[in-house]
Amino acid sequence: MNVPTATNNHRFRNSLITTFGLAMVLAAATLLGGCDRQCAVSGDPNALIGGAFEAVDQNGDVFHHTALEGRYQLVFFGFTSCPDVCPTELSVISTALDQLDAKAEYFQPVFVTVDPDRDTPDRMKTYLDNFHESFIGLTGTADQIKDLAHVYRAYFARSPEPVEEGYNMDHSSITYLMDCEGRYIQHFTHGTGPDEMAAVLAGMI
């Protein structure tokens, strides 16, 4: 009869540790492989678009750029009183995401106001109810929005021409496509249709 010895017990424990360690490595590799597949397209690390920022979301909570990491990002700058361009572009993004069905979860649409004086969190939240349910709306102080626009090289300025709503805002009208780490991939210009945008996005999954 074989009698267990201290040496045998030590070897058994080492075997268990080795087996457990290999299992953990394989599990980690599987998870990382999933991330690589989800975010297979990387942006240009040398691009001067994208970076760190802090703002306030439509729920009134402090929002950091790191909260966007892990998904592709579609970022558009505008304002809720915008008469035409903004609702058109947000509708294009929304329709494109709808066409992706389940793949839409790989993308995070973001609407950044360039009119923080009027666009409070509550106003942003009400406005975004008209578009894709996954939209994040960002507002904040004038300095926060100025810094955020600088990060994306987005232009905006108050228009000198009076309008019924008090004033209008001039702003760039492009949608930035960023990778899962917030690096610039490409942008969609005003006039890009939802079918074209959806085709580009689908090709990234």
mmCIF file of C-alpha atoms in Angstrom:
data_model
loop_
_atom_site.group_PDB
_atom_site.id
_atom_site.type_symbol
_atom_site.label_atom_id
_atom_site.label_comp_id
_atom_site.label_asym_id
_atom_site.label_seq_id
_atom_site.Cartn_x
_atom_site.Cartn_y
_atom_site.Cartn_z
ATOM 1 C CA MET A 1 0.000 0.000 0.000
ATOM 2 C CA ASN A 2 1.297 3.495 -0.917
ATOM 3 C CA VAL A 3 1.438 5.795 2.083
ATOM 4 C CA PRO A 4 1.092 9.551 1.415
ATOM 5 C CA THR A 5 4.276 11.422 2.211
ATOM 6 C CA ALA A 6 5.093 15.081 2.683
ATOM 7 C CA THR A 7 6.886 15.037 -0.682
ATOM 8 C CA ASN A 8 3.849 13.593 -2.466
ATOM 9 C CA ASN A 9 1.543 16.153 -0.859
ATOM 10 C CA HIS A 10 3.910 18.960 -1.887
ATOM 11 C CA ARG A 11 3.952 17.712 -5.486
ATOM 12 C CA PHE A 12 0.141 17.468 -5.487
ATOM 13 C CA ARG A 13 -0.228 21.051 -4.263
ATOM 14 C CA ASN A 14 2.251 22.275 -6.871
ATOM 15 C CA SER A 15 0.299 20.429 -9.555
ATOM 16 C CA LEU A 16 -2.943 22.077 -8.442
ATOM 17 C CA ILE A 17 -1.318 25.522 -8.403
ATOM 18 C CA THR A 18 0.138 24.996 -11.875
ATOM 19 C CA THR A 19 -3.197 23.787 -13.254
ATOM 20 C CA PHE A 20 -5.058 26.717 -11.683
ATOM 21 C CA GLY A 21 -2.476 29.166 -13.003
ATOM 22 C CA LEU A 22 -2.795 27.831 -16.543
ATOM 23 C CA ALA A 23 -6.576 28.065 -16.321
ATOM 24 C CA MET A 24 -6.350 31.712 -15.250
ATOM 25 C CA VAL A 25 -3.943 32.528 -18.080
ATOM 26 C CA LEU A 26 -6.252 30.907 -20.627
ATOM 27 C CA ALA A 27 -9.260 32.752 -19.223
ATOM 28 C CA ALA A 28 -7.411 36.069 -19.392
ATOM 29 C CA ALA A 29 -6.303 35.361 -22.945
ATOM 30 C CA THR A 30 -9.894 34.614 -23.914
ATOM 31 C CA LEU A 31 -11.126 37.883 -22.426
ATOM 32 C CA LEU A 32 -8.367 39.892 -24.049
ATOM 33 C CA GLY A 33 -9.020 38.192 -27.351
ATOM 34 C CA GLY A 34 -12.656 39.256 -27.070
ATOM 35 C CA CYS A 35 -11.567 42.856 -26.498
ATOM 36 C CA ASP A 36 -9.269 42.711 -29.515
ATOM 37 C CA ARG A 37 -12.130 41.495 -31.686
ATOM 38 C CA GLN A 38 -14.513 44.099 -30.325
ATOM 39 C CA CYS A 39 -12.065 46.973 -30.856
ATOM 40 C CA ALA A 40 -10.145 45.623 -33.804
ATOM 41 C CA VAL A 41 -9.625 49.022 -35.427
ATOM 42 C CA SER A 42 -7.204 51.392 -33.710
ATOM 43 C CA GLY A 43 -6.933 55.110 -34.202
ATOM 44 C CA ASP A 44 -3.856 57.150 -34.970
ATOM 45 C CA PRO A 45 -1.852 57.675 -31.750
ATOM 46 C CA ASN A 46 -0.218 60.727 -33.348
ATOM 47 C CA ALA A 47 -3.473 62.448 -34.282
ATOM 48 C CA LEU A 48 -4.101 65.777 -32.560
ATOM 49 C CA ILE A 49 -7.770 64.948 -31.979
ATOM 50 C CA GLY A 50 -8.933 63.380 -28.729
ATOM 51 C CA GLY A 51 -7.605 63.339 -25.192
ATOM 52 C CA ALA A 52 -8.461 63.834 -21.542
ATOM 53 C CA PHE A 53 -11.430 65.946 -20.458
ATOM 54 C CA GLU A 54 -13.975 66.429 -17.696
ATOM 55 C CA ALA A 55 -17.580 67.536 -18.151
ATOM 56 C CA VAL A 56 -21.092 66.988 -16.772
ATOM 57 C CA ASP A 57 -23.484 64.445 -18.276
ATOM 58 C CA GLN A 58 -27.241 64.731 -18.807
ATOM 59 C CA ASN A 59 -27.846 63.238 -15.361
ATOM 60 C CA GLY A 60 -25.872 65.997 -13.678
ATOM 61 C CA ASP A 61 -22.950 63.719 -12.818
ATOM 62 C CA VAL A 62 -19.279 64.509 -13.321
ATOM 63 C CA PHE A 63 -18.085 62.740 -16.449
ATOM 64 C CA HIS A 64 -14.495 61.811 -17.307
ATOM 65 C CA HIS A 65 -13.187 60.741 -20.702
ATOM 66 C CA THR A 66 -12.175 57.379 -19.255
ATOM 67 C CA ALA A 67 -15.861 56.423 -19.014
ATOM 68 C CA LEU A 68 -15.910 56.144 -22.816
ATOM 69 C CA GLU A 69 -13.063 53.651 -23.028
ATOM 70 C CA GLY A 70 -13.918 50.141 -24.192
ATOM 71 C CA ARG A 71 -16.237 51.146 -27.034
ATOM 72 C CA TYR A 72 -15.907 53.036 -30.290
ATOM 73 C CA GLN A 73 -17.142 56.602 -29.884
ATOM 74 C CA LEU A 74 -19.182 58.840 -32.177
ATOM 75 C CA VAL A 75 -18.764 62.422 -30.971
ATOM 76 C CA PHE A 76 -20.718 65.411 -32.276
ATOM 77 C CA PHE A 77 -20.638 69.041 -31.091
ATOM 78 C CA GLY A 78 -23.787 71.152 -31.285
ATOM 79 C CA PHE A 79 -26.542 72.665 -29.138
ATOM 80 C CA THR A 80 -30.166 71.927 -28.349
ATOM 81 C CA SER A 81 -31.489 75.168 -29.902
ATOM 82 C CA CYS A 82 -29.817 74.332 -33.213
ATOM 83 C CA PRO A 83 -32.507 74.717 -35.897
ATOM 84 C CA ASP A 84 -31.356 72.168 -38.465
ATOM 85 C CA VAL A 85 -27.820 70.740 -38.569
ATOM 86 C CA CYS A 86 -27.752 69.235 -35.075
ATOM 87 C CA PRO A 87 -31.060 67.351 -35.179
ATOM 88 C CA THR A 88 -30.185 66.143 -38.665
ATOM 89 C CA GLU A 89 -26.770 64.806 -37.645
ATOM 90 C CA LEU A 90 -28.036 63.212 -34.432
ATOM 91 C CA SER A 91 -30.790 61.544 -36.442
ATOM 92 C CA VAL A 92 -28.197 60.192 -38.891
ATOM 93 C CA ILE A 93 -26.178 58.723 -36.025
ATOM 94 C CA SER A 94 -29.319 57.267 -34.449
ATOM 95 C CA THR A 95 -30.519 55.678 -37.687
ATOM 96 C CA ALA A 96 -27.064 54.250 -38.419
ATOM 97 C CA LEU A 97 -26.948 52.648 -34.972
ATOM 98 C CA ASP A 98 -30.459 51.260 -35.423
ATOM 99 C CA GLN A 99 -29.305 49.586 -38.640
ATOM 100 C CA LEU A 100 -26.509 47.839 -36.742
ATOM 101 C CA ASP A 101 -28.991 46.074 -34.449
ATOM 102 C CA ALA A 102 -27.039 44.235 -31.718
ATOM 103 C CA LYS A 103 -23.712 45.531 -33.045
ATOM 104 C CA ALA A 104 -24.739 49.018 -31.941
ATOM 105 C CA GLU A 105 -23.555 48.120 -28.441
ATOM 106 C CA TYR A 106 -19.962 48.430 -29.672
ATOM 107 C CA PHE A 107 -20.465 52.176 -30.250
ATOM 108 C CA GLN A 108 -21.081 55.029 -27.833
ATOM 109 C CA PRO A 109 -22.680 58.151 -29.329
ATOM 110 C CA VAL A 110 -21.834 61.406 -27.549
ATOM 111 C CA PHE A 111 -23.446 64.827 -28.008
ATOM 112 C CA VAL A 112 -21.398 67.732 -26.636
ATOM 113 C CA THR A 113 -23.109 71.096 -26.295
ATOM 114 C CA VAL A 114 -21.314 74.254 -27.366
ATOM 115 C CA ASP A 115 -23.948 76.308 -25.531
ATOM 116 C CA PRO A 116 -23.510 75.414 -21.847
ATOM 117 C CA ASP A 117 -25.242 78.607 -20.675
ATOM 118 C CA ARG A 118 -28.594 77.315 -21.947
ATOM 119 C CA ASP A 119 -27.990 73.582 -22.216
ATOM 120 C CA THR A 120 -28.365 72.395 -18.642
ATOM 121 C CA PRO A 121 -28.251 68.667 -17.854
ATOM 122 C CA ASP A 122 -32.062 68.527 -17.713
ATOM 123 C CA ARG A 123 -32.396 70.264 -21.054
ATOM 124 C CA MET A 124 -29.822 67.931 -22.607
ATOM 125 C CA LYS A 125 -31.644 64.908 -21.225
ATOM 126 C CA THR A 126 -34.999 66.031 -22.609
ATOM 127 C CA TYR A 127 -33.466 66.826 -25.992
ATOM 128 C CA LEU A 128 -31.683 63.479 -26.310
ATOM 129 C CA ASP A 129 -34.928 61.604 -25.640
ATOM 130 C CA ASN A 130 -35.617 62.271 -29.331
ATOM 131 C CA PHE A 131 -32.622 60.238 -30.487
ATOM 132 C CA HIS A 132 -30.885 56.903 -29.916
ATOM 133 C CA GLU A 133 -31.325 55.740 -26.351
ATOM 134 C CA SER A 134 -27.596 55.194 -25.819
ATOM 135 C CA PHE A 135 -26.634 58.840 -26.373
ATOM 136 C CA ILE A 136 -24.549 60.525 -23.695
ATOM 137 C CA GLY A 137 -25.008 64.277 -23.478
ATOM 138 C CA LEU A 138 -22.191 66.436 -22.133
ATOM 139 C CA THR A 139 -22.365 69.975 -20.805
ATOM 140 C CA GLY A 140 -20.481 71.797 -18.058
ATOM 141 C CA THR A 141 -18.905 75.140 -17.341
ATOM 142 C CA ALA A 142 -17.852 77.444 -20.150
ATOM 143 C CA ASP A 143 -14.221 76.551 -19.471
ATOM 144 C CA GLN A 144 -14.935 72.811 -19.501
ATOM 145 C CA ILE A 145 -16.667 73.041 -22.870
ATOM 146 C CA LYS A 146 -13.923 75.255 -24.257
ATOM 147 C CA ASP A 147 -11.315 72.720 -23.143
ATOM 148 C CA LEU A 148 -13.338 69.803 -24.499
ATOM 149 C CA ALA A 149 -13.728 71.470 -27.884
ATOM 150 C CA HIS A 150 -10.001 72.137 -27.941
ATOM 151 C CA VAL A 151 -9.311 68.441 -27.288
ATOM 152 C CA TYR A 152 -11.305 67.557 -30.420
ATOM 153 C CA ARG A 153 -10.192 70.598 -32.431
ATOM 154 C CA ALA A 154 -13.865 71.539 -32.752
ATOM 155 C CA TYR A 155 -14.831 75.104 -33.646
ATOM 156 C CA PHE A 156 -17.672 77.070 -32.067
ATOM 157 C CA ALA A 157 -18.590 80.711 -31.479
ATOM 158 C CA ARG A 158 -21.678 82.731 -30.682
ATOM 159 C CA SER A 159 -23.183 84.155 -33.852
ATOM 160 C CA PRO A 160 -23.533 87.965 -33.920
ATOM 161 C CA GLU A 161 -26.808 87.728 -35.821
ATOM 162 C CA PRO A 162 -29.887 88.023 -33.555
ATOM 163 C CA VAL A 163 -32.519 85.284 -33.699
ATOM 164 C CA GLU A 164 -35.871 84.728 -32.031
ATOM 165 C CA GLU A 165 -34.300 82.433 -29.402
ATOM 166 C CA GLY A 166 -31.853 85.187 -28.385
ATOM 167 C CA TYR A 167 -28.719 84.008 -30.135
ATOM 168 C CA ASN A 168 -27.405 81.250 -32.347
ATOM 169 C CA MET A 169 -24.170 79.273 -32.265
ATOM 170 C CA ASP A 170 -21.791 78.671 -35.147
ATOM 171 C CA HIS A 171 -19.991 75.342 -34.851
ATOM 172 C CA SER A 172 -18.237 72.629 -36.804
ATOM 173 C CA SER A 173 -20.617 69.976 -38.087
ATOM 174 C CA ILE A 174 -18.619 66.763 -38.229
ATOM 175 C CA THR A 175 -18.976 63.516 -36.321
ATOM 176 C CA TYR A 176 -15.732 62.166 -34.908
ATOM 177 C CA LEU A 177 -15.195 58.408 -34.915
ATOM 178 C CA MET A 178 -12.793 57.462 -32.124
ATOM 179 C CA ASP A 179 -11.375 54.083 -31.158
ATOM 180 C CA CYS A 180 -11.896 52.295 -27.848
ATOM 181 C CA GLU A 181 -9.114 54.295 -26.212
ATOM 182 C CA GLY A 182 -10.336 57.653 -27.485
ATOM 183 C CA ARG A 183 -7.949 57.949 -30.429
ATOM 184 C CA TYR A 184 -9.071 59.472 -33.723
ATOM 185 C CA ILE A 185 -9.957 57.077 -36.554
ATOM 186 C CA GLN A 186 -11.852 59.278 -39.019
ATOM 187 C CA HIS A 187 -14.737 61.707 -39.213
ATOM 188 C CA PHE A 188 -18.042 61.952 -41.046
ATOM 189 C CA THR A 189 -18.878 65.264 -42.671
ATOM 190 C CA HIS A 190 -22.270 66.916 -42.763
ATOM 191 C CA GLY A 191 -24.188 65.231 -45.547
ATOM 192 C CA THR A 192 -23.056 61.689 -44.757
ATOM 193 C CA GLY A 193 -26.157 59.508 -44.825
ATOM 194 C CA PRO A 194 -27.072 56.845 -42.259
ATOM 195 C CA ASP A 195 -26.546 54.005 -44.750
ATOM 196 C CA GLU A 196 -22.996 55.118 -45.484
ATOM 197 C CA MET A 197 -22.208 55.606 -41.806
ATOM 198 C CA ALA A 198 -23.702 52.241 -40.842
ATOM 199 C CA ALA A 199 -21.646 50.493 -43.530
ATOM 200 C CA VAL A 200 -18.418 51.992 -42.176
ATOM 201 C CA LEU A 201 -19.291 51.105 -38.596
ATOM 202 C CA ALA A 202 -20.353 47.558 -39.450
ATOM 203 C CA GLY A 203 -17.017 46.991 -41.162
ATOM 204 C CA MET A 204 -15.222 47.688 -37.896
ATOM 205 C CA ILE A 205 -16.795 44.839 -35.943
#
